[in-house]
């Protein structure tokens, strides 16, 4: 079939979909999406241009051969579309009196399949355009005329005559053509990089969303917006007696809300009542586990189709939940396109660091009601990234929420109305605090066993993985205690999920040994806590996993004063000493108000330190520098320097490795089209572990590192050398 010429009626965009029909569908959808997203008229017109011309490059010989199965690979049709969208945008800009160098539609079209970047499409030759191109082009011009777009030549022959010099050469060369720009000359590529970022992002977002909707067949732009959010949450709370603070949140019209309420008093309902009839909601949480739980919870309120999940493992979770999650469920979720998206904060921040699909994420987030729950849970570097992102692109509405919500932290955020749970709710007494001399591994071991023997379920929290493993080994090997569990970050995803399910309903006498992964991740409630000293805010979170709902007498919380040298290196002696001093000033029987005041006292000291402020400013500086360097480009993760900046957490860069005993199973999964299950076999480790080359080697076929470090499902991965990881 190569070399055969196809006619107008045979030009295809997709199998069984004509090119013209697809362009008409995408343009109609794009027009409505642009209006719903409130694009100003210049950008709406540019979005229409992008939608109408984005696939005109499919009117080339080798794409038509490819779509019919006669070729394995086609010339990039986005590149073949470049001359057409460029000339049309220049003409339209002049007709409307706009700056012709603002080429947002051109940038959107050329990058709609490959991210905009310095090497995009370099080296490509001139494509072979199909003889039916003039008829296809005329159909596009007629389409734009129907939408009232001015300035584009109305006759394809006239258009082709104007564009012919560009068609005689490679469109890739056009990208590197020098053009006048103010008092200097820049390549077209350079002009596209330095477009107004928000304008480019909005035009590209409309194009992508419309194109994806058209491919989904039958979906309408309404799938991106909540039509009855207020009614849904009203129905949900109709069976409850609303608390005073929930009613206050529901009635406030403030666009920035600060909400402080103890765990288990209905904080989530208050936030959703405040969000009310918002057309779009983005609910951000610290961890994948908390995001998964909230995703399930909100689906029950708003319906499965309205709520999406976005985090690093969301694709796996969706596949496991729905067996075969449809493309739009995975894609729309990953770009924040569903009306209500539950995501980790990392996903929001990585969008601002310009990871893939940043244009859609940031455009849709700016139009959303953004809820930042558990805001206390982040390190200063992450907060710095967040604060800079909010300063640069404030969402339509913003809520900050936490059970403690320290005021020294709030002063860094946009000013808001503080809604606080009523005084009676803060008087709840759930814990009885006892500070003891000694260490967790020695004296704490005996205390935990004593609680377990008395029939209590016991949560033991160590500050490092190494200490948690050592405690567990004593429990197993020395005490032979049968009811035991161990959880930390160095388990495979599959083993960790199994363990999280098991520890949710502890039997009397269970000893659950964990690291700080439990602090904001698991909705569990134990009878007693045994832990070593840690920063006050971390200890408050640990206590929140004991007698969680306050339905029992105050539960014993035993904190050992001695900390390990490895933990001191992470947090610093001063912070741990301050935390110990604050704890010593607390009453033995604690109220929820005591928790909030203790956290406030710690932040008051910490946020005033030079080190904390430097970390905060480093986060701000990183986001500013990354966005300044990239302009409209997507970050290139093959660039080592940029890759090091592409993280939402300081010191938390990790890679996933495959323990040697699972290599054969991993190959079997790939060979049987079950590659989506590979996360079940992978263990996250700090990237700096890879310097121990004797323990790691790459497996190119699986795109991961294999490790020969000892692993078992009971104790997890053993660290190399003297590594002692905190999580």
XYZ file of C-alpha atoms in Angstrom:
727
model
C 0.000 0.000 0.000
C 2.924 2.492 0.381
C 2.807 5.057 -2.400
C -0.910 4.660 -3.025
C -2.793 7.936 -3.037
C -5.951 8.231 -0.943
C -8.871 10.554 -1.637
C -10.786 13.019 0.503
C -13.417 10.572 1.650
C -10.709 8.230 2.860
C -8.673 10.633 5.001
C -8.781 9.217 8.513
C -7.901 10.625 11.918
C -8.400 7.313 13.699
C -9.560 3.894 12.565
C -13.138 4.348 11.324
C -13.135 8.095 12.141
C -12.702 10.588 9.319
C -10.226 13.410 9.760
C -12.782 16.158 9.180
C -15.325 14.626 11.554
C -12.701 14.391 14.273
C -11.633 18.022 13.813
C -15.264 19.163 13.921
C -15.905 17.151 17.089
C -12.803 18.449 18.862
C -13.544 22.063 17.889
C -17.127 21.869 19.154
C -15.969 20.349 22.451
C -13.108 22.829 22.738
C -15.438 25.784 22.299
C -17.641 24.641 25.172
C -14.709 23.753 27.433
C -13.087 27.146 26.800
C -16.319 28.877 27.778
C -16.787 26.741 30.899
C -13.202 27.452 31.973
C -13.747 31.187 31.464
C -11.063 31.768 28.830
C -11.006 35.399 27.682
C -11.945 35.953 24.031
C -8.391 36.011 22.578
C -7.567 32.685 24.214
C -10.924 31.166 23.284
C -10.230 31.989 19.626
C -6.732 30.548 19.920
C -8.172 27.389 21.483
C -10.555 27.093 18.514
C -7.620 27.451 16.115
C -5.681 24.768 17.976
C -8.631 22.381 17.979
C -9.404 22.927 14.284
C -5.812 22.534 13.065
C -4.295 20.115 15.593
C -4.607 17.026 13.380
C -4.463 18.601 9.902
C -0.985 17.081 9.756
C -2.640 13.673 9.468
C -3.363 14.607 5.833
C 0.033 13.205 4.848
C 0.783 10.031 2.961
C 2.593 7.997 5.566
C 0.062 8.711 8.348
C -2.773 7.531 6.131
C -0.738 4.419 5.331
C 0.026 3.939 9.038
C -3.604 4.259 10.166
C -4.532 1.529 7.685
C -1.832 -0.770 9.001
C 0.592 -0.472 6.075
C 3.311 1.221 8.153
C 4.643 0.640 11.641
C 5.505 4.255 12.278
C 4.225 7.563 10.952
C 5.735 11.005 10.579
C 4.717 13.084 13.639
C 1.415 14.613 12.592
C 1.713 17.394 15.196
C 4.883 18.526 13.421
C 3.206 18.244 10.009
C 0.425 20.522 11.368
C 2.901 23.241 12.366
C 2.956 25.346 9.150
C -0.845 25.511 9.023
C -1.463 26.526 12.613
C 1.450 28.994 12.555
C 0.198 30.879 9.478
C -3.409 30.858 10.688
C -2.477 32.170 14.140
C -0.335 34.954 12.672
C -3.180 35.959 10.331
C -5.800 35.864 13.072
C -3.576 37.817 15.435
C -3.110 40.597 12.916
C -6.833 40.656 12.120
C -7.732 41.094 15.795
C -4.820 43.450 16.506
C -3.106 40.975 18.864
C 0.634 40.518 19.220
C 1.478 38.055 16.445
C 4.343 36.666 18.547
C 1.887 35.316 21.123
C 1.604 31.920 19.462
C -0.171 29.889 22.156
C -2.211 27.876 19.622
C 0.927 26.998 17.653
C 2.712 25.875 20.815
C -0.314 23.794 21.864
C -0.588 22.029 18.500
C 3.093 21.263 18.054
C 3.293 19.833 21.606
C -0.030 18.012 21.839
C 1.660 14.594 21.615
C 5.188 15.397 22.789
C 6.059 17.908 25.520
C 7.461 21.220 24.413
C 11.239 21.170 24.794
C 14.557 22.226 23.223
C 15.014 18.998 21.243
C 11.426 18.550 20.096
C 11.257 17.215 16.502
C 14.848 18.024 15.621
C 16.137 16.160 12.561
C 12.834 15.420 10.802
C 12.619 15.820 7.027
C 9.755 17.186 4.903
C 6.588 15.015 4.990
C 4.682 13.872 1.892
C 1.339 15.683 2.012
C -1.691 13.861 0.666
C -3.238 15.049 -2.645
C -6.537 15.587 -0.808
C -4.944 18.102 1.575
C -6.612 21.125 -0.159
C -10.093 19.682 0.406
C -9.282 18.862 4.042
C -7.882 22.331 4.560
C -10.967 23.927 3.029
C -13.154 21.975 5.443
C -11.112 23.363 8.356
C -11.397 26.934 7.041
C -15.166 26.515 6.647
C -15.313 25.153 10.197
C -13.539 28.214 11.612
C -15.792 30.534 9.607
C -18.838 28.902 11.224
C -17.380 29.801 14.643
C -16.840 33.402 13.529
C -13.030 33.318 13.617
C -11.691 36.279 11.619
C -8.489 36.639 9.627
C -7.824 33.145 8.273
C -7.942 32.965 4.439
C -11.328 31.543 3.459
C -10.100 29.638 0.383
C -7.678 26.740 0.732
C -5.940 27.658 -2.502
C -5.112 31.103 -1.167
C -3.955 29.592 2.112
C -1.730 27.038 0.358
C -0.232 29.707 -1.876
C 0.777 31.727 1.176
C 2.163 28.721 3.009
C 3.917 26.970 0.114
C 7.469 28.122 0.972
C 7.056 26.529 4.398
C 5.696 23.291 2.906
C 8.731 22.983 0.643
C 10.986 22.639 3.684
C 10.951 20.563 6.840
C 8.591 21.841 9.550
C 11.357 20.887 12.002
C 13.596 23.489 10.358
C 10.772 26.003 10.771
C 11.011 25.554 14.550
C 14.606 26.748 14.429
C 13.993 29.590 11.961
C 15.179 32.966 13.242
C 12.339 35.476 13.619
C 12.186 39.105 14.805
C 11.358 39.419 18.485
C 11.348 42.950 19.860
C 14.855 44.343 19.335
C 16.381 40.910 18.810
C 15.854 37.746 16.819
C 14.813 34.401 18.264
C 14.082 30.992 16.862
C 10.432 30.011 16.686
C 11.281 27.389 19.296
C 12.628 30.116 21.591
C 9.539 32.274 21.029
C 7.277 29.364 21.985
C 9.306 28.717 25.141
C 8.855 32.300 26.333
C 5.135 32.693 25.701
C 2.949 33.859 28.617
C 2.902 30.584 30.550
C -0.661 30.759 31.873
C -2.068 31.582 28.429
C -0.221 28.716 26.761
C -1.291 26.326 29.514
C -4.964 27.241 29.139
C -5.004 26.865 25.349
C -3.197 23.533 25.494
C -5.456 22.301 28.301
C -8.554 23.026 26.219
C -7.056 21.237 23.192
C -6.058 18.162 25.185
C -9.332 17.897 27.081
C -11.373 18.289 23.902
C -9.234 15.771 22.007
C -9.497 13.229 24.822
C -13.253 13.706 25.102
C -13.686 13.210 21.372
C -11.669 9.998 21.564
C -13.759 8.794 24.515
C -16.862 8.985 22.281
C -20.101 10.208 23.794
C -18.583 12.142 26.701
C -19.431 15.828 27.058
C -17.588 18.705 28.797
C -20.062 18.395 31.675
C -17.994 15.419 32.899
C -15.383 17.951 34.059
C -17.754 19.886 36.321
C -19.910 19.167 39.371
C -23.506 20.097 38.672
C -24.965 19.185 42.059
C -22.102 19.164 44.566
C -24.041 21.200 47.106
C -27.030 18.871 46.918
C -24.827 15.808 47.246
C -23.115 16.920 50.439
C -26.420 18.225 51.843
C -27.958 14.795 51.351
C -24.937 13.151 52.965
C -25.150 15.269 56.130
C -28.944 15.222 56.317
C -28.796 12.155 58.579
C -26.384 13.912 60.964
C -26.785 16.567 63.597
C -24.400 19.234 62.405
C -21.989 20.727 64.875
C -21.710 24.482 65.289
C -18.375 24.720 63.433
C -19.758 22.662 60.526
C -22.703 25.036 60.158
C -20.351 28.015 60.317
C -18.173 26.534 57.559
C -21.242 25.848 55.425
C -22.472 29.433 55.751
C -19.225 31.326 55.191
C -18.661 32.919 51.791
C -14.946 33.501 52.327
C -12.740 32.289 49.495
C -10.002 31.331 51.980
C -10.921 29.139 54.945
C -8.773 28.056 57.877
C -10.330 25.115 59.694
C -9.176 23.643 62.987
C -11.114 20.723 64.478
C -10.109 17.621 66.471
C -9.858 14.228 64.783
C -13.181 12.451 64.437
C -15.409 15.513 64.871
C -16.471 15.935 61.225
C -13.721 18.090 59.735
C -14.152 16.585 56.259
C -17.901 17.286 56.228
C -17.224 20.890 57.264
C -14.785 21.328 54.365
C -17.210 19.854 51.840
C -20.070 21.992 53.139
C -17.872 25.047 52.656
C -17.008 23.860 49.108
C -20.763 23.561 48.509
C -21.675 24.150 44.860
C -18.099 24.451 43.589
C -17.934 23.097 40.063
C -14.484 21.658 40.676
C -12.801 20.433 43.889
C -9.179 19.360 44.365
C -8.685 17.593 47.705
C -4.983 17.312 48.622
C -3.558 15.004 51.306
C -0.061 14.029 52.508
C 0.088 10.320 51.589
C -1.169 7.740 49.142
C -2.905 5.832 51.933
C -4.875 8.848 53.156
C -5.691 9.749 49.542
C -6.975 6.248 48.817
C -9.196 6.328 51.904
C -10.598 9.780 51.051
C -11.175 8.705 47.429
C -13.356 5.830 48.619
C -15.161 8.084 51.070
C -15.949 10.834 48.545
C -17.093 8.375 45.896
C -19.856 7.368 48.281
C -20.976 11.010 48.466
C -20.487 12.305 44.908
C -20.632 9.106 42.846
C -17.938 6.966 41.229
C -17.864 8.905 37.969
C -17.284 12.273 39.616
C -14.295 11.427 41.816
C -10.774 10.693 40.576
C -7.568 9.602 42.288
C -4.125 11.029 41.503
C -0.866 9.836 42.989
C 2.135 7.761 41.913
C 0.290 4.470 42.358
C -3.180 5.626 41.268
C -3.077 3.611 38.034
C -2.443 0.446 39.991
C -5.181 1.222 42.533
C -7.706 1.897 39.764
C -6.799 -1.295 37.930
C -7.173 -3.330 41.099
C -10.470 -1.657 41.977
C -12.117 -1.856 38.566
C -10.199 -4.752 36.990
C -9.819 -2.804 33.727
C -10.034 0.922 34.449
C -11.079 2.813 31.292
C -8.522 5.152 29.741
C -10.465 8.271 30.643
C -10.618 7.205 34.318
C -6.842 6.946 34.504
C -6.046 9.877 32.232
C -8.648 12.329 33.528
C -7.662 11.488 37.081
C -3.961 12.058 36.483
C -4.527 15.569 35.080
C -7.112 16.702 37.706
C -9.873 16.668 35.063
C -12.622 14.938 37.016
C -14.962 17.300 38.900
C -13.512 16.136 42.205
C -9.939 14.853 42.361
C -8.317 13.411 45.475
C -4.538 13.655 45.166
C -1.352 13.782 47.155
C 0.098 17.266 47.535
C 3.132 16.012 45.620
C 1.047 15.775 42.432
C 0.029 19.415 42.744
C 3.594 20.545 43.397
C 5.135 18.445 40.620
C 2.705 20.131 38.235
C 4.190 23.472 39.303
C 7.666 22.001 38.776
C 6.359 21.322 35.254
C 6.165 17.572 35.083
C 4.251 15.949 32.254
C 0.731 17.374 31.675
C 1.485 20.367 33.881
C -0.578 22.538 31.547
C -3.842 20.701 32.266
C -3.176 20.263 35.971
C -2.359 23.901 36.636
C -5.147 25.256 34.445
C -7.761 23.074 36.128
C -6.378 23.670 39.636
C -6.661 27.443 39.164
C -10.390 27.012 38.475
C -10.911 24.712 41.454
C -11.744 24.866 45.121
C -8.523 23.491 46.607
C -8.614 21.803 50.021
C -5.282 21.266 51.782
C -6.008 18.781 54.551
C -3.486 17.793 57.246
C -1.501 20.927 56.381
C 0.695 20.480 59.441
C 2.290 17.330 57.966
C 4.872 18.913 55.644
C 8.525 19.824 55.991
C 9.552 23.469 55.371
C 10.993 22.769 51.894
C 7.659 21.314 50.758
C 5.831 24.242 52.348
C 8.105 26.617 50.464
C 7.199 24.994 47.160
C 3.527 25.171 48.098
C 3.597 28.795 49.205
C 5.347 29.878 46.019
C 2.884 27.917 43.889
C -0.065 29.539 45.678
C 1.479 33.002 45.323
C 1.934 32.494 41.589
C -1.350 30.726 40.845
C -4.029 31.169 43.497
C -6.934 28.739 43.073
C -10.518 29.986 42.917
C -11.016 29.073 46.594
C -8.621 27.655 49.191
C -9.043 25.809 52.485
C -6.352 24.857 55.004
C -7.343 22.254 57.579
C -5.813 20.282 60.427
C -6.590 19.001 63.887
C -3.802 21.252 65.189
C -3.347 23.949 62.469
C -0.510 25.835 64.198
C -0.911 29.601 63.964
C 2.818 30.291 63.381
C 2.374 28.316 60.158
C -0.819 30.074 59.092
C 0.855 33.473 58.839
C 2.741 32.276 55.752
C -0.496 31.462 53.877
C -3.128 33.713 52.299
C -5.259 35.370 54.995
C -8.462 33.500 55.690
C -11.409 33.162 58.021
C -10.608 30.869 60.944
C -13.392 28.421 61.770
C -12.682 26.396 64.884
C -14.503 23.538 66.562
C -16.527 24.601 69.583
C -14.801 24.521 73.014
C -16.538 21.367 74.258
C -14.986 19.311 71.464
C -11.493 20.338 72.551
C -12.075 19.055 76.096
C -12.129 15.416 74.991
C -9.514 13.419 76.931
C -8.141 10.441 75.015
C -4.602 9.947 76.341
C -2.662 9.611 79.577
C 0.948 10.714 79.028
C 3.941 9.258 80.866
C 7.538 10.303 80.155
C 10.040 7.619 81.091
C 13.792 7.331 81.217
C 15.497 4.833 78.965
C 15.251 3.708 75.356
C 12.540 2.168 73.228
C 14.587 -0.946 72.421
C 15.286 -1.772 76.064
C 12.805 -0.410 78.598
C 10.178 0.167 75.919
C 10.280 -3.471 74.902
C 9.322 -4.593 78.397
C 6.558 -1.976 78.653
C 4.994 -3.015 75.347
C 5.009 -6.684 76.355
C 3.414 -5.864 79.691
C 0.575 -3.963 77.984
C 0.070 -6.814 75.510
C -0.017 -9.453 78.238
C -2.720 -7.451 79.981
C -4.863 -7.763 76.833
C -4.280 -4.347 75.306
C -3.531 -3.787 71.628
C -0.238 -1.901 71.540
C 1.176 0.470 68.943
C 4.971 0.770 69.081
C 6.503 3.545 66.974
C 10.256 3.660 66.354
C 12.017 6.574 64.714
C 14.042 4.515 62.212
C 13.430 1.416 60.143
C 16.480 -0.233 61.674
C 15.149 0.229 65.226
C 11.656 -0.955 64.235
C 13.165 -4.108 62.748
C 15.334 -4.660 65.816
C 12.325 -4.270 68.139
C 10.321 -6.711 66.042
C 13.155 -9.260 66.006
C 13.225 -9.215 69.813
C 9.460 -9.621 69.886
C 9.653 -12.624 67.578
C 12.918 -14.306 68.557
C 13.283 -13.480 72.240
C 9.689 -13.211 73.474
C 8.132 -15.477 70.820
C 5.102 -13.190 70.957
C 2.583 -14.558 68.451
C 0.381 -11.504 67.870
C 2.816 -9.155 66.175
C 3.018 -6.971 63.080
C 5.730 -4.799 61.533
C 5.227 -1.928 59.080
C 7.663 0.535 57.570
C 8.421 1.991 54.137
C 10.772 -0.793 52.993
C 8.142 -3.382 52.080
C 6.876 -4.208 48.625
C 3.667 -2.423 47.754
C 1.796 -5.722 47.832
C 3.072 -6.705 51.283
C 2.431 -3.225 52.642
C -1.197 -3.276 51.486
C -1.722 -6.658 53.113
C -0.222 -5.456 56.372
C -2.262 -2.241 56.395
C -5.427 -4.289 56.080
C -4.395 -6.624 58.918
C -3.490 -3.914 61.428
C -6.803 -2.110 60.997
C -8.688 -4.359 63.422
C -6.222 -5.489 66.101
C -6.990 -8.369 68.436
C -6.353 -7.962 72.172
C -2.653 -8.506 72.850
C -1.483 -7.427 69.374
C 1.825 -5.534 69.235
C 2.073 -3.447 66.078
C 5.595 -2.111 65.504
C 5.881 0.733 62.997
C 7.820 3.787 61.935
C 6.401 7.238 61.208
C 4.519 5.810 58.213
C 1.578 5.495 60.623
C 1.503 9.177 61.550
C -0.752 10.453 58.789
C -1.493 7.281 56.887
C -3.599 4.765 58.768
C -7.061 5.095 60.242
C -6.384 2.772 63.189
C -7.153 2.834 66.893
C -5.053 0.947 69.479
C -5.289 0.720 73.265
C -1.777 1.890 74.167
C 1.200 3.655 72.598
C 4.877 3.028 73.332
C 7.263 5.331 71.484
C 10.531 7.204 71.716
C 10.836 10.961 71.792
C 10.204 12.679 68.460
C 9.158 16.178 67.364
C 5.931 17.170 69.116
C 3.870 17.333 65.929
C 4.941 13.772 65.049
C 4.087 12.558 68.559
C 0.652 14.164 68.331
C 0.032 12.204 65.141
C 1.189 8.979 66.790
C -1.140 9.580 69.730
C -3.948 10.074 67.237
C -3.660 6.367 66.366
C -4.540 5.401 69.959
C -8.086 5.675 71.357
C -8.716 7.560 68.121
C -12.364 8.452 68.699
C -12.189 8.874 72.466
C -14.691 6.113 73.131
C -12.604 4.580 75.968
C -10.924 5.834 79.113
C -7.742 7.834 78.435
C -5.234 5.421 76.858
C -1.669 5.059 78.177
C 0.993 6.827 76.097
C 4.563 6.033 77.165
C 7.310 8.206 75.655
C 10.982 7.312 76.235
C 13.319 10.246 76.588
C 16.376 8.696 74.936
C 16.767 9.127 71.186
C 19.141 7.439 68.775
C 22.158 9.140 67.213
C 20.780 8.464 63.703
C 17.500 10.175 64.526
C 19.332 13.167 65.983
C 21.226 13.566 62.695
C 17.901 13.857 60.871
C 16.029 16.243 63.178
C 18.746 17.881 65.257
C 19.335 17.848 68.993
C 17.694 21.248 69.493
C 14.345 20.219 68.003
C 14.209 17.040 70.072
C 15.179 18.932 73.241
C 12.441 21.512 72.599
C 9.914 18.729 72.089
C 10.908 17.076 75.342
C 10.600 20.402 77.162
C 7.099 20.984 75.737
C 5.993 17.484 76.722
C 7.256 18.012 80.261
C 4.967 21.038 80.529
C 1.827 19.094 79.561
C -0.635 17.586 82.062
C -0.666 13.824 82.462
C -4.185 13.487 81.068
C -4.268 15.279 77.733
C -7.104 17.060 75.985
C -7.305 17.728 72.252
C -6.705 21.367 73.127
C -3.385 20.358 74.715
C -2.379 18.737 71.402
C -3.075 21.918 69.457
C -1.269 24.115 71.988
C 1.774 21.814 72.052
C 2.035 21.869 68.268
C 1.621 25.640 68.288
C 4.431 25.967 70.856
C 6.793 23.856 68.754
C 6.075 25.727 65.523
C 6.509 29.031 67.319
C 10.092 28.050 68.063
C 10.901 26.081 64.919
C 9.482 28.585 62.427
C 11.664 31.287 63.980
C 14.906 29.378 63.406
C 17.265 30.324 60.591
C 17.480 26.711 59.423
C 13.684 26.323 59.061
C 13.338 29.599 57.202
C 16.232 28.726 54.912
C 14.560 25.436 54.004
C 11.297 27.274 53.356
C 13.071 29.801 51.133
C 14.921 27.002 49.358
C 11.573 25.518 48.361
C 10.356 28.896 47.103
C 13.629 29.472 45.256
C 13.565 26.045 43.610
C 10.097 26.530 42.159
C 10.960 30.043 40.980
C 14.161 28.874 39.312
C 12.615 25.810 37.657
C 9.745 27.817 36.200
C 12.132 30.582 35.129
C 14.442 28.156 33.331
C 11.680 26.194 31.635
C 9.220 28.866 30.571
C 6.626 26.851 28.625
C 8.824 23.750 28.443
C 8.069 20.525 30.299
C 10.908 19.430 32.587
C 13.457 17.094 31.006
C 14.142 14.343 33.540
C 17.117 13.067 31.541
C 18.870 16.256 32.681
C 20.462 15.249 35.989
C 20.426 18.765 37.450
C 16.734 19.275 36.674
C 15.862 15.771 37.864
C 17.344 16.563 41.271
C 14.977 19.538 41.568
C 11.946 17.532 40.516
C 10.856 16.473 43.975
C 8.240 17.777 46.363
C 10.123 16.580 49.437
C 13.630 17.460 50.561
C 15.670 14.292 51.108
C 12.766 12.094 50.021
C 13.892 11.242 46.479
C 13.453 7.513 46.118
C 13.679 4.808 43.502
C 11.913 1.473 43.379
C 13.982 -1.687 43.386
C 13.130 -5.315 42.761
C 14.354 -7.888 45.293
C 16.172 -10.733 43.548
C 13.643 -13.393 44.580
C 10.893 -11.590 42.630
C 12.732 -11.168 39.313
C 11.339 -14.336 37.763
C 7.794 -13.420 38.801
C 8.255 -9.906 37.386
C 9.197 -11.330 33.983
C 6.177 -13.634 34.123
C 3.845 -10.688 34.794
C 5.248 -8.750 31.846
C 5.022 -11.756 29.514
C 1.368 -12.378 30.466
C 0.281 -8.736 29.973
C 0.054 -8.129 33.719
C 2.844 -5.587 33.874
C 0.511 -3.236 35.751
C 1.034 -5.490 38.787
C 4.801 -4.892 38.959
C 4.395 -2.360 41.838
C 3.313 -5.277 44.036
C 6.904 -6.559 43.875
C 8.814 -3.284 44.211
C 10.358 -1.687 47.301
C 11.030 2.082 47.509
C 14.501 2.992 48.747
C 16.357 6.326 49.030
C 18.153 7.050 45.781
C 21.476 7.431 47.585
C 21.389 3.724 48.444
C 22.358 3.075 44.830
C 25.878 4.206 45.648
C 26.284 0.750 47.221
C 26.793 -0.743 43.766
C 27.505 -4.202 45.108
C 23.828 -4.465 46.105
C 22.140 -3.020 42.991
C 22.225 -3.605 39.244
C 19.889 -2.381 36.474
C 17.460 -4.617 34.602
C 16.866 -2.779 31.339
C 13.927 -4.903 30.182
C 12.005 -4.185 33.399
C 13.274 -0.598 33.667
C 14.255 -0.931 37.291
C 17.099 -1.889 39.590
C 17.420 -5.361 41.071
C 18.730 -5.644 44.620
C 20.345 -8.592 46.334
C 19.715 -7.092 49.771
C 17.842 -9.582 51.983
C 14.062 -9.224 51.808
C 11.194 -11.104 53.399
C 7.516 -10.262 53.756
C 7.722 -10.332 57.552
C 10.562 -7.840 58.128
C 11.005 -6.052 54.808
C 14.218 -5.012 53.085
C 17.439 -4.881 55.046
C 19.440 -1.671 54.677
C 22.965 -1.725 53.240
C 25.812 -0.892 55.593
C 24.892 1.438 58.414
C 21.928 3.119 56.732
C 19.150 3.902 59.229
C 16.181 5.368 57.412
C 13.589 7.390 59.270
C 10.486 6.097 57.503
